Amino acid sequence: MRTIHVTASKEYDVLIGEGLLDKCGELTAKVVRPCKCVIVSDDTVDELYGDRAQISFSYAGFDVTRFAFPAGEASKNLATLTDILNALGEAGLSRSDLVVALGGGVTGDMAGFAAAIYARGIRFVQIPTTLLAAVDSSVGGKTAVDMPFGKNMVGAFHQPSLVITDTDVLRDLPAEQLSNGCAEAVKCGVLNDPALFELLSGGDWLDDIDEVVERCVTYKRDVVAGDEFDTGSRAFLNLGHTFGHAIEHLSGYRLLHGQCVGIGMLMAAAAAKCPEDMILRIADCLRRNGLPTRCDYPAAALAKAALNDKKRAGGSITLVLPEAIGKCRLEKVPVSELPRCFEAALASQEALGL
Ligand code: GLY
């Protein structure tokens, strides 16, 4: 088992390894004295893994209740949050009890937010069951729900007490879900870790999944330690996201987040005027991992969608621009420049035959 220690407003470990789901209660009991807990999942994950998590927590002495909501991003709203809060209340949780988020990013974000506001804040443990949650959203304490006026627009920073990633569970994911999470891992490679980028570029890294998760979490741990509340350098984690969110929005959320982030990274590299061979290396890495590389939306529509991005501050937007594999910079760009950035990115896509 690999352990990464996160130092933020709260210190905690991220545990990564095989077979951890069946030990999750025992592992949690080392940091949270057995108490009442509610395991929150979506109905798909509850059916797949809920019994095993419940048995483990009960065996470790926790008094367990389960709550499942309908799977899908459409559930990430205030109505489901209210249902989760009611489930915590009906289970009789007090401030010394525990929420367990068993699932992907939607579950982690909502169960984490419920834990942040229930009884003015109680502890929670993340057990990510998607690669995307394992390498990104389960670490760093961002919790939220989507609102009609934007994704993740209501939420809180609330760090978990422990993150437990069972890499056997990740290995069992459908190929599309692995690709989706892989885009965030490629992002970490482009941002900071050329060796990770090389590993992922082979396209055949499932046997090294512990290593992939460890490298991503280590990088994220360092970023969060430097800027927990996202007022500066945490913006690096948005590589590909300004462009990607615009694509995601225009696709009506039919394209997966990771697919959009992948295309968004290519657009960011093109907007940064990176050398052609570097853009082609990123495209090749994405393709080998089953990710698309082409955006078919017009620049004007993309720029309009990007302007709704919550990362916009006043009349400017901060872009994360690659310089080399493993090195990026932040650049504040006036919003009036955005259409030109998208045009340059689309032109490069045509020129490179992506
Ligand atoms: N997922 C980006 C962040 O945690 O800041």
Coordinates of C-alpha atoms and ligand atoms in Angstrom, one line a residue:
M1 CA 0.0 0.0 0.0
R2 CA 1.3 3.5 -0.9
T3 CA 0.6 6.4 1.5
I4 CA 0.6 10.1 0.6
H5 CA 0.3 12.5 3.4
V6 CA -1.6 15.7 2.6
T7 CA -0.9 18.9 4.6
A8 CA -3.7 21.4 4.3
S9 CA -5.9 23.1 6.9
K10 CA -6.4 19.5 7.9
E11 CA -3.7 16.7 7.6
Y12 CA -4.7 13.3 6.2
D13 CA -3.5 10.3 4.3
V14 CA -4.3 9.1 0.8
L15 CA -4.0 5.3 0.8
I16 CA -3.5 3.6 -2.6
G17 CA -3.4 -0.1 -3.2
E18 CA -5.0 -3.4 -4.1
G19 CA -7.8 -4.9 -2.0
L20 CA -8.4 -1.8 0.2
L21 CA -12.2 -1.7 -0.2
D22 CA -12.5 -4.8 2.0
K23 CA -10.3 -3.1 4.6
C24 CA -11.9 0.3 4.4
G25 CA -13.5 0.1 7.9
E26 CA -10.4 -1.1 9.5
L27 CA -8.3 1.6 7.8
T28 CA -10.8 4.3 8.8
A29 CA -10.9 3.1 12.4
K30 CA -7.2 4.0 12.6
V31 CA -8.1 7.7 12.2
V32 CA -11.7 8.0 13.2
R33 CA -12.9 6.2 16.4
P34 CA -15.8 3.9 15.4
C35 CA -19.1 5.9 15.4
K36 CA -22.2 6.2 13.4
C37 CA -21.6 6.5 9.7
V38 CA -23.6 6.9 6.5
I39 CA -22.1 5.5 3.3
V40 CA -23.3 7.7 0.5
S41 CA -23.1 6.3 -3.1
D42 CA -25.0 6.5 -6.3
D43 CA -27.3 3.5 -7.0
T44 CA -24.8 1.9 -9.5
V45 CA -21.9 2.0 -7.1
D46 CA -24.1 1.0 -4.1
E47 CA -25.1 -2.2 -6.0
L48 CA -21.5 -3.0 -7.0
Y49 CA -19.6 -2.1 -3.8
G50 CA -22.0 -1.0 -1.1
D51 CA -22.2 -4.4 0.6
R52 CA -18.5 -4.8 0.8
A53 CA -18.0 -1.3 2.3
Q54 CA -20.8 -1.8 4.7
I55 CA -19.4 -5.2 5.9
S56 CA -16.0 -3.7 6.4
F57 CA -17.2 -0.7 8.4
S58 CA -19.6 -2.8 10.5
Y59 CA -16.8 -5.3 11.2
A60 CA -14.6 -2.4 12.4
G61 CA -17.3 -1.3 14.8
F62 CA -19.1 1.4 13.0
D63 CA -22.8 1.7 13.1
V64 CA -23.6 1.9 9.4
T65 CA -26.5 3.2 7.3
R66 CA -26.4 3.4 3.5
F67 CA -27.9 6.1 1.2
A68 CA -27.9 5.9 -2.6
F69 CA -29.1 8.4 -5.1
P70 CA -29.7 8.0 -8.9
A71 CA -26.4 7.8 -10.8
G72 CA -25.4 10.6 -13.1
E73 CA -24.3 14.2 -13.2
A74 CA -28.0 15.2 -13.4
S75 CA -28.2 14.2 -9.7
K76 CA -25.6 16.8 -8.6
N77 CA -28.0 19.4 -7.4
L78 CA -29.6 20.9 -4.3
A79 CA -32.5 18.4 -4.3
T80 CA -30.1 15.4 -4.0
L81 CA -28.0 17.3 -1.5
T82 CA -31.2 17.8 0.6
D83 CA -31.9 14.0 0.3
I84 CA -28.4 13.2 1.6
L85 CA -28.7 15.7 4.5
N86 CA -32.1 14.1 5.4
A87 CA -30.5 10.7 5.3
L88 CA -27.7 11.9 7.7
G89 CA -30.4 13.4 10.0
E90 CA -32.6 10.2 9.9
A91 CA -29.5 8.1 10.8
G92 CA -29.1 10.4 13.8
L93 CA -25.6 11.6 13.0
S94 CA -24.1 14.0 15.4
R95 CA -21.0 16.2 15.0
S96 CA -18.7 13.4 16.1
D97 CA -20.0 11.0 13.4
L98 CA -18.9 10.3 9.9
V99 CA -19.9 10.5 6.2
V100 CA -18.4 8.0 3.8
A101 CA -18.3 9.1 0.1
L102 CA -18.2 5.8 -1.9
G103 CA -18.1 6.6 -5.6
G104 CA -16.9 9.0 -8.3
G105 CA -16.6 12.7 -8.5
V106 CA -20.3 13.4 -8.2
T107 CA -20.6 11.4 -5.0
G108 CA -17.5 12.8 -3.5
D109 CA -18.5 16.4 -4.3
M110 CA -22.0 16.0 -2.9
A111 CA -21.3 13.8 0.1
G112 CA -18.3 16.0 0.9
F113 CA -20.5 19.1 0.7
A114 CA -23.2 17.5 2.9
A115 CA -20.5 16.7 5.5
A116 CA -19.2 20.3 5.2
I117 CA -22.6 21.8 6.2
Y118 CA -24.3 19.1 8.3
A119 CA -24.3 20.1 11.9
R120 CA -21.9 22.9 10.8
G121 CA -19.4 20.4 9.5
I122 CA -18.6 16.7 10.3
R123 CA -15.8 14.4 9.2
F124 CA -15.9 12.5 5.9
V125 CA -13.8 9.8 4.2
Q126 CA -13.5 9.5 0.5
I127 CA -13.4 6.1 -1.2
P128 CA -13.1 7.0 -4.9
T129 CA -14.3 4.3 -7.3
T130 CA -13.4 6.1 -10.6
L131 CA -10.0 7.0 -11.9
L132 CA -11.0 10.6 -12.3
A133 CA -12.0 10.8 -8.6
A134 CA -8.8 8.9 -7.5
V135 CA -6.4 11.1 -9.3
D136 CA -8.2 14.4 -8.8
S137 CA -11.4 15.2 -7.1
S138 CA -11.1 13.0 -4.0
V139 CA -8.0 14.9 -2.9
G140 CA -7.9 18.6 -2.0
G141 CA -11.2 19.3 -0.3
K142 CA -13.3 20.9 -3.1
T143 CA -17.0 20.0 -2.6
A144 CA -20.0 21.4 -4.4
V145 CA -23.3 20.9 -6.3
D146 CA -24.2 22.2 -9.7
M147 CA -26.6 25.1 -10.0
P148 CA -28.8 26.3 -12.9
F149 CA -26.3 29.2 -13.3
G150 CA -23.1 27.0 -13.4
K151 CA -21.3 23.8 -12.5
N152 CA -20.0 23.5 -8.9
M153 CA -21.3 27.0 -8.1
V154 CA -22.4 26.3 -4.5
G155 CA -20.0 24.4 -2.3
A156 CA -17.3 24.6 0.3
F157 CA -13.7 23.6 0.9
H158 CA -13.8 20.7 3.3
Q159 CA -10.9 18.3 3.6
P160 CA -11.6 14.6 4.1
S161 CA -10.1 12.7 7.1
L162 CA -8.8 9.9 4.9
V163 CA -8.9 8.9 1.2
I164 CA -8.9 5.2 0.4
T165 CA -8.3 4.2 -3.2
D166 CA -8.6 0.5 -4.1
T167 CA -6.8 0.1 -7.4
D168 CA -8.5 -3.3 -8.0
V169 CA -11.8 -1.4 -8.2
L170 CA -10.2 1.1 -10.7
R171 CA -8.9 -1.8 -12.8
D172 CA -12.4 -3.1 -13.2
L173 CA -13.7 0.1 -14.6
P174 CA -15.2 0.2 -18.2
A175 CA -12.7 1.4 -20.8
E176 CA -14.5 4.7 -21.3
Q177 CA -14.3 5.5 -17.6
L178 CA -10.6 4.7 -17.5
S179 CA -10.0 7.0 -20.5
N180 CA -12.1 9.7 -18.8
G181 CA -9.9 9.6 -15.7
C182 CA -6.7 9.2 -17.7
A183 CA -7.2 12.6 -19.2
E184 CA -6.6 14.1 -15.7
A185 CA -3.5 12.0 -15.3
V186 CA -2.2 13.2 -18.7
K187 CA -2.9 16.7 -17.4
C188 CA -0.6 16.0 -14.4
G189 CA 2.1 14.7 -16.8
V190 CA 1.9 17.8 -19.0
L191 CA 1.9 20.1 -15.9
N192 CA 4.7 18.6 -13.9
D193 CA 5.7 15.0 -14.6
P194 CA 7.4 14.0 -17.9
A195 CA 7.9 10.4 -16.6
L196 CA 4.2 10.1 -16.0
F197 CA 3.5 11.5 -19.4
E198 CA 5.8 8.9 -21.0
L199 CA 4.2 6.1 -19.0
L200 CA 0.7 7.1 -20.1
S201 CA 1.9 7.6 -23.7
G202 CA 2.5 3.9 -24.0
G203 CA -1.3 3.5 -23.5
D204 CA -0.7 0.2 -21.6
W205 CA -0.3 1.3 -18.0
L206 CA -3.0 -0.7 -16.2
D207 CA -0.4 -2.8 -14.5
D208 CA 1.1 0.4 -13.2
I209 CA -2.1 2.0 -12.1
D210 CA -0.9 2.4 -8.4
E211 CA 2.1 4.3 -9.8
V212 CA -0.1 6.5 -12.0
V213 CA -2.5 7.4 -9.1
E214 CA 0.5 8.0 -6.7
R215 CA 2.2 10.4 -9.1
C216 CA -1.0 12.4 -9.7
V217 CA -1.9 12.5 -6.0
T218 CA 1.6 13.5 -5.0
Y219 CA 1.5 16.4 -7.5
K220 CA -2.0 17.4 -6.3
R221 CA -0.9 17.2 -2.7
D222 CA 1.9 19.7 -3.4
V223 CA -0.4 22.1 -5.3
V224 CA -3.0 22.0 -2.5
A225 CA -0.4 22.5 0.2
G226 CA 0.7 25.7 -1.7
D227 CA -2.8 27.1 -2.3
E228 CA -5.6 25.2 -0.6
F229 CA -8.2 27.8 -1.2
D230 CA -7.6 28.3 -4.9
T231 CA -6.5 31.9 -4.9
G232 CA -3.4 31.5 -7.0
S233 CA -1.2 28.5 -8.0
R234 CA -4.0 25.9 -7.6
A235 CA -5.2 27.3 -11.0
F236 CA -2.5 25.2 -12.6
L237 CA -4.9 22.2 -12.1
N238 CA -7.2 23.9 -14.6
L239 CA -5.0 23.0 -17.5
G240 CA -7.4 22.2 -20.4
H241 CA -10.4 23.2 -18.3
T242 CA -11.3 26.6 -19.7
F243 CA -11.3 25.3 -23.2
G244 CA -12.6 21.9 -22.1
H245 CA -15.6 23.3 -20.1
A246 CA -16.6 25.3 -23.1
I247 CA -16.7 22.1 -25.2
E248 CA -18.4 20.2 -22.4
H249 CA -21.1 22.8 -22.3
L250 CA -21.6 23.0 -26.0
S251 CA -21.9 19.2 -26.2
G252 CA -24.8 19.4 -23.8
Y253 CA -22.6 17.3 -21.4
R254 CA -22.8 14.3 -23.9
L255 CA -19.0 14.4 -24.0
L256 CA -17.3 13.2 -20.8
H257 CA -15.3 15.7 -18.7
G258 CA -12.0 13.9 -19.4
Q259 CA -12.6 13.8 -23.1
C260 CA -13.2 17.6 -23.0
V261 CA -10.1 18.2 -20.8
G262 CA -8.0 16.3 -23.3
I263 CA -9.1 18.4 -26.3
G264 CA -8.8 21.4 -24.0
M265 CA -5.2 20.7 -23.3
L266 CA -4.5 20.5 -27.1
M267 CA -6.2 23.8 -27.5
A268 CA -4.2 25.4 -24.7
A269 CA -1.0 24.1 -26.2
A270 CA -2.0 25.5 -29.6
A271 CA -3.0 28.9 -28.0
A272 CA 0.4 28.9 -26.3
K273 CA 2.1 28.4 -29.7
C274 CA 3.8 25.3 -28.5
P275 CA 6.0 23.5 -31.1
E276 CA 4.1 21.2 -33.4
D277 CA 5.9 18.1 -32.3
M278 CA 4.9 18.8 -28.7
I279 CA 1.2 19.2 -29.6
L280 CA 1.4 16.0 -31.7
R281 CA 2.9 14.1 -28.7
I282 CA 0.0 15.2 -26.5
A283 CA -2.5 14.2 -29.2
D284 CA -0.8 10.8 -29.6
C285 CA -0.9 10.2 -25.9
L286 CA -4.6 11.1 -25.7
R287 CA -5.4 8.9 -28.7
R288 CA -3.6 5.9 -27.3
N289 CA -5.8 6.3 -24.2
G290 CA -9.0 6.3 -26.2
L291 CA -9.5 10.0 -26.0
P292 CA -10.6 12.4 -28.8
T293 CA -8.4 15.2 -30.0
R294 CA -10.7 17.2 -32.2
C295 CA -13.1 20.0 -31.4
D296 CA -15.9 20.7 -34.0
Y297 CA -17.5 23.7 -32.4
P298 CA -16.9 27.2 -33.8
A299 CA -14.6 29.6 -32.1
A300 CA -17.3 32.3 -31.3
A301 CA -19.6 29.7 -29.6
L302 CA -16.6 28.3 -27.6
A303 CA -15.5 31.8 -26.5
K304 CA -19.1 32.6 -25.4
A305 CA -19.4 29.4 -23.4
A306 CA -15.9 29.9 -21.8
L307 CA -17.0 33.4 -20.6
N308 CA -19.5 31.7 -18.3
D309 CA -16.6 29.9 -16.7
K310 CA -16.5 30.6 -13.0
K311 CA -12.7 30.9 -13.3
R312 CA -13.2 34.2 -15.0
A313 CA -12.2 37.2 -12.8
G314 CA -13.7 40.5 -14.0
G315 CA -12.4 41.4 -17.4
S316 CA -9.8 38.7 -17.6
I317 CA -9.5 35.0 -17.5
T318 CA -6.4 33.0 -16.3
L319 CA -5.3 30.4 -18.8
V320 CA -2.9 27.6 -18.1
L321 CA -0.5 27.4 -21.0
P322 CA 2.0 24.6 -21.6
E323 CA 5.6 25.4 -22.3
A324 CA 7.0 21.9 -22.4
I325 CA 5.9 18.4 -21.3
G326 CA 6.2 18.9 -17.5
K327 CA 6.1 22.7 -17.5
C328 CA 3.2 25.2 -17.8
R329 CA 2.6 28.8 -17.0
L330 CA -0.4 30.9 -15.9
E331 CA -1.3 33.8 -18.0
K332 CA -4.1 36.4 -17.4
V333 CA -5.8 37.1 -20.7
P334 CA -8.3 39.9 -21.3
V335 CA -11.7 38.2 -22.1
S336 CA -11.7 40.2 -25.4
E337 CA -8.7 37.9 -26.5
L338 CA -10.5 34.7 -25.9
P339 CA -12.1 34.4 -29.4
R340 CA -8.6 34.8 -30.9
C341 CA -7.3 32.1 -28.6
F342 CA -10.0 29.7 -29.8
E343 CA -9.5 30.7 -33.4
A344 CA -5.7 30.0 -33.1
A345 CA -6.4 26.6 -31.4
L346 CA -8.9 25.6 -34.2
A347 CA -6.5 26.7 -36.9
S348 CA -3.7 24.6 -35.3
Q349 CA -6.1 21.6 -35.1
E350 CA -6.7 21.9 -38.9
A351 CA -3.0 22.4 -39.7
L352 CA -1.9 19.4 -37.7
G353 CA -4.8 17.2 -39.0
L354 CA -6.1 16.4 -35.6
Ligands
GLY1 N1 -9.9 19.7 -9.6 C1 -9.2 20.9 -9.5 C2 -8.9 21.3 -8.1 O1 -9.0 20.5 -7.2 O2 -8.6 22.4 -7.8

